[in-house]
Every structure is written in structure tokens, then in C-alpha cells.
C-alpha positions in Angstrom: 1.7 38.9 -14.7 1.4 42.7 -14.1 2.6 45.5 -16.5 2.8 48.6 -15.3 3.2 52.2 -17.1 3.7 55.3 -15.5 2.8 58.8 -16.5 2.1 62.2 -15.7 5.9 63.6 -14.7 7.5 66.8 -15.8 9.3 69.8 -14.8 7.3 72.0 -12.1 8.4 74.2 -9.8 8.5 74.4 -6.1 5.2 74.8 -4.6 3.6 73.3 -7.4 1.5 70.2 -8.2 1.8 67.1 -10.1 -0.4 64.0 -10.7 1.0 60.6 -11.8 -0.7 57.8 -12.8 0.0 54.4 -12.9 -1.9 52.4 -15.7 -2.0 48.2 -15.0 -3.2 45.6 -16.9 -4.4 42.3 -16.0 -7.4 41.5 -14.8 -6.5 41.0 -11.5 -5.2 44.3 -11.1 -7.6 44.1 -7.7 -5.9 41.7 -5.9 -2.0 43.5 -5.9 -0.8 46.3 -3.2 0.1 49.2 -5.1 3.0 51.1 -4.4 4.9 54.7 -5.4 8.5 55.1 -5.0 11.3 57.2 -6.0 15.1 57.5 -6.7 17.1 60.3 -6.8 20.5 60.5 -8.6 23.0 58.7 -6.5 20.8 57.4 -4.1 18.8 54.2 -3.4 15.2 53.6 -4.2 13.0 55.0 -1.3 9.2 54.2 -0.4 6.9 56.9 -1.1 3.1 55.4 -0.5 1.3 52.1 -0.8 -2.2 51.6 -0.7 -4.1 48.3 -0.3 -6.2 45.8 -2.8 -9.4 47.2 -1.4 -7.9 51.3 -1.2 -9.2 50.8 2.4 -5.9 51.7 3.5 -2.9 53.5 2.9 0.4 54.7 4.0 3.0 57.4 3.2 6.1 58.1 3.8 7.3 60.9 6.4 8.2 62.6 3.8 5.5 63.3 1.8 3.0 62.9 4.5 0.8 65.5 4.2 1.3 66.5 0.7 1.4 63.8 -1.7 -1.9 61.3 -1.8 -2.2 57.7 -3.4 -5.3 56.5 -4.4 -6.5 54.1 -6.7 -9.4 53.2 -9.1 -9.8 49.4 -9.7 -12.5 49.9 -12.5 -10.0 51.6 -14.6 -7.2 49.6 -13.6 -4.9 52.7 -12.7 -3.4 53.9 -9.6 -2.6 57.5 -8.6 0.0 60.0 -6.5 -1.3 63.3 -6.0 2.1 65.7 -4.9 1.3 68.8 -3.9 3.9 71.8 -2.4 6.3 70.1 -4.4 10.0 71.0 -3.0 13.2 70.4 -4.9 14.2 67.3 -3.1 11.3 65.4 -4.7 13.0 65.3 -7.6 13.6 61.8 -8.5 12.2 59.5 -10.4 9.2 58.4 -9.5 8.3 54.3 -9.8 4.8 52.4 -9.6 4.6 49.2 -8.2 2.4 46.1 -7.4 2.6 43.0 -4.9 1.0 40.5 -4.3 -0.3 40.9 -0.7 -3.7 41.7 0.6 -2.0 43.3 3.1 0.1 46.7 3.2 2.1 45.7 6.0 5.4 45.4 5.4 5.6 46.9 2.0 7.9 49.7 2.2 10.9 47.9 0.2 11.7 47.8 -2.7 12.2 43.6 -2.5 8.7 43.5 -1.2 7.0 44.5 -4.6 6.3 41.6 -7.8 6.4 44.1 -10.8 8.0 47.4 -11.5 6.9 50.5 -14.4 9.6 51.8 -16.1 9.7 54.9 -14.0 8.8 58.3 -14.8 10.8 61.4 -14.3 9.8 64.1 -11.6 12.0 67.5 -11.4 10.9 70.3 -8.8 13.0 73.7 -9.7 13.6 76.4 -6.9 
């Protein structure tokens, strides 16, 4: 069992820079994928970024390619999404998730992922 608790959201505006973070415990916080995605009001959850078990690899999203980074720190059990030039359609809110896979492949939906945070809200003004 995973439990997973975001943090780091607020109100920026566009252009700006956020960091979330994704605390986990467990100790085999290691072995899971870790995943960041988003929904916006009225629309379905989206993939953002996952990064593997090892942070040997990772993969974003077209949409934030470029400007937001995941990365993660298995000593302190957390994982993190750097956004930068934030633009008001990021505004959602933003979800961390694990699976279990020691592979990324596959893992951009929603079904794919074990355990869910309880979200944390992300609003970009113009």
C-alpha cells in the first residue's frame, strides 16, 4: 500500500513557476512508476509526466514538454513537477500517482496507475 500527498499548488500567474511535490510512504516507494496528471473543470484526467523506479527515465506530455520537469528522490520518498512559463490552460488540478511497473511504458492513463493523492489545486491567471 501507497499513500500519496500532494503539495506545493497555488495561484501564479502566467509566465510564472511552480514546484509540486509528491510525498509517499511505504518503504517500497522505489519499486512504483511515478506519475503527474491533471484535470481541468469539465474535462477528463490528462497525463502530464511519469518517471521510472530508477528516475533513469522519463516522459512528458506534449504539452508541457519543455517546461514542466519530473523528477524524483527515492531517499526522501518524494517525487517532484517543476512547471515553468506557466500559461492559463494549466490550470487544473494537479494529481500524483504511483504503479506498479518497472517500466514507464504504457503509463499515460489514468487506469494504468495503483494509487492516487488527493490532488492539489494549480491556477495560472492572465
Amino acid at each position: 500500500q501507497v499513500q500519496l500527498v500532494e503539495s506545493g499548488g497555488g495561484l501564479v500567474q502566467a509566465g510564472g513557476s511552480l514546484r509540486l511535490s509528491c510525498a509517499a510512504s511505504g518503504r517500497t516507494f522505489s519499486s512504483y512508476a511515478m506519475g503527474w496528471f491533471r484535470q481541468a473543470p469539465g474535462k477528463e484526467r490528462e497525463f502530464v509526466a511519469v518517471i521510472s523506479w530508477s528516475a533513469g527515465l522519463a516522459y512528458h506530455s506534449d504539452s508541457v514538454k519543455g517546461r514542466f520537469t519530473i523528477s524524483r528522490d527515492n531517499a526522501k520518498n518524494t517525487v517532484y513537477l517543476q512547471m515553468n512559463s506557466l500559461k492559463p490552460e494549466d490550470t487544473a488540478i494537479y494529481y500524483c500517482a504511483a504503479a506498479r511497473s518497472r517500466t514507464i511504458v504504457g503509463l499515460t492513463a489514468p487506469r494504468t496507475m495503483d494509487y492516487w493523492g488527493q490532488g492539489t489545486q494549480v491556477t495560472v491567471s492572465s
